[in-house]
Amino acid sequence: VGYLVTYAGVRFPGLEDVPAGWAAWGALPSGVWIQMVATWATMEAANRVQEGQTSEFPGDFRNGFIDFGWDKQSDEWKASKRTIEIN
């Protein structure tokens, strides 16, 4: 919907010169690119396995803060859910 609204000519004040669609990526200032890369790098670093944490499988980023009942499920159920997520 955002693409269609922007393509129709609706713009935020001050951003009237930003093109619609994929061309908007080229219009981003370098400071925005640096901020995006720094944010992505920080999120990746925060989700790495840290000292004292063990993962049950590759991609297991649980940190013990919120428990959705994963540990209570059977191994077959867990394998099924991981397979569904990958496929």
PDB file of N, CA and C in Angstrom, residues 3 5 21 23 34 39 43 49 53 56 60 62 66 73-77 79 86-87:
ATOM      1  N   TYR A   3       3.775   1.677  -1.319  1.00  0.00           N
ATOM      2  CA  TYR A   3       4.305   1.896  -2.668  1.00  0.00           C
ATOM      3  C   TYR A   3       3.254   2.575  -3.537  1.00  0.00           C
ATOM      4  N   VAL A   5       0.608   4.377  -2.598  1.00  0.00           N
ATOM      5  CA  VAL A   5       0.324   5.734  -2.131  1.00  0.00           C
ATOM      6  C   VAL A   5       1.426   6.683  -2.580  1.00  0.00           C
ATOM      7  N   GLY A  21       9.084   4.080  -5.255  1.00  0.00           N
ATOM      8  CA  GLY A  21       9.567   2.717  -5.519  1.00  0.00           C
ATOM      9  C   GLY A  21      11.026   2.511  -5.176  1.00  0.00           C
ATOM     10  N   ALA A  23      13.615   3.372  -6.692  1.00  0.00           N
ATOM     11  CA  ALA A  23      14.473   4.534  -6.940  1.00  0.00           C
ATOM     12  C   ALA A  23      14.709   5.335  -5.670  1.00  0.00           C
ATOM     13  N   ILE A  34      24.624   4.674   6.639  1.00  0.00           N
ATOM     14  CA  ILE A  34      25.507   4.339   7.767  1.00  0.00           C
ATOM     15  C   ILE A  34      24.671   3.942   8.978  1.00  0.00           C
ATOM     16  N   THR A  39      22.669  -0.246  12.578  1.00  0.00           N
ATOM     17  CA  THR A  39      21.535  -0.887  13.248  1.00  0.00           C
ATOM     18  C   THR A  39      21.509  -2.376  12.953  1.00  0.00           C
ATOM     19  N   MET A  43      21.972  -5.417  15.695  1.00  0.00           N
ATOM     20  CA  MET A  43      20.971  -6.466  15.880  1.00  0.00           C
ATOM     21  C   MET A  43      21.585  -7.849  15.681  1.00  0.00           C
ATOM     22  N   VAL A  49      25.130 -16.149  19.936  1.00  0.00           N
ATOM     23  CA  VAL A  49      25.223 -16.916  21.167  1.00  0.00           C
ATOM     24  C   VAL A  49      26.269 -16.256  22.047  1.00  0.00           C
ATOM     25  N   GLN A  53      25.234 -19.103  27.296  1.00  0.00           N
ATOM     26  CA  GLN A  53      24.015 -19.496  26.596  1.00  0.00           C
ATOM     27  C   GLN A  53      24.308 -20.669  25.678  1.00  0.00           C
ATOM     28  N   GLU A  56      19.886 -24.925  21.100  1.00  0.00           N
ATOM     29  CA  GLU A  56      19.436 -26.284  20.832  1.00  0.00           C
ATOM     30  C   GLU A  56      19.661 -26.671  19.376  1.00  0.00           C
ATOM     31  N   ASP A  60      18.663 -20.862  16.876  1.00  0.00           N
ATOM     32  CA  ASP A  60      17.951 -20.793  18.155  1.00  0.00           C
ATOM     33  C   ASP A  60      18.439 -19.556  18.900  1.00  0.00           C
ATOM     34  N   ARG A  62      16.722 -17.942  21.340  1.00  0.00           N
ATOM     35  CA  ARG A  62      16.002 -17.713  22.595  1.00  0.00           C
ATOM     36  C   ARG A  62      16.984 -17.219  23.647  1.00  0.00           C
ATOM     37  N   ILE A  66      11.456 -14.626  27.449  1.00  0.00           N
ATOM     38  CA  ILE A  66      10.050 -14.955  27.236  1.00  0.00           C
ATOM     39  C   ILE A  66       9.958 -16.434  26.880  1.00  0.00           C
ATOM     40  N   GLN A  73       7.550 -28.943  24.711  1.00  0.00           N
ATOM     41  CA  GLN A  73       7.096 -29.733  23.564  1.00  0.00           C
ATOM     42  C   GLN A  73       8.026 -30.923  23.302  1.00  0.00           C
ATOM     43  N   SER A  74       7.509 -31.899  22.574  1.00  0.00           N
ATOM     44  CA  SER A  74       8.301 -33.091  22.243  1.00  0.00           C
ATOM     45  C   SER A  74       9.313 -32.760  21.147  1.00  0.00           C
ATOM     46  N   ASP A  75      10.320 -33.599  21.027  1.00  0.00           N
ATOM     47  CA  ASP A  75      11.347 -33.400  20.007  1.00  0.00           C
ATOM     48  C   ASP A  75      10.757 -33.488  18.601  1.00  0.00           C
ATOM     49  N   GLU A  76       9.773 -34.369  18.406  1.00  0.00           N
ATOM     50  CA  GLU A  76       9.132 -34.503  17.099  1.00  0.00           C
ATOM     51  C   GLU A  76       8.377 -33.219  16.737  1.00  0.00           C
ATOM     52  N   TRP A  77       7.687 -32.634  17.706  1.00  0.00           N
ATOM     53  CA  TRP A  77       6.948 -31.389  17.474  1.00  0.00           C
ATOM     54  C   TRP A  77       7.910 -30.260  17.111  1.00  0.00           C
ATOM     55  N   ALA A  79      10.938 -30.542  15.803  1.00  0.00           N
ATOM     56  CA  ALA A  79      11.487 -30.781  14.459  1.00  0.00           C
ATOM     57  C   ALA A  79      10.481 -30.399  13.394  1.00  0.00           C
ATOM     58  N   ILE A  86      11.536 -23.469   7.968  1.00  0.00           N
ATOM     59  CA  ILE A  86      12.565 -23.445   6.911  1.00  0.00           C
ATOM     60  C   ILE A  86      11.926 -23.527   5.533  1.00  0.00           C
ATOM     61  N   ASN A  87      10.906 -24.349   5.405  1.00  0.00           N
ATOM     62  CA  ASN A  87      10.272 -24.522   4.107  1.00  0.00           C
ATOM     63  C   ASN A  87       9.199 -23.498   3.924  1.00  0.00           C
TER      64      ASN A  87
END
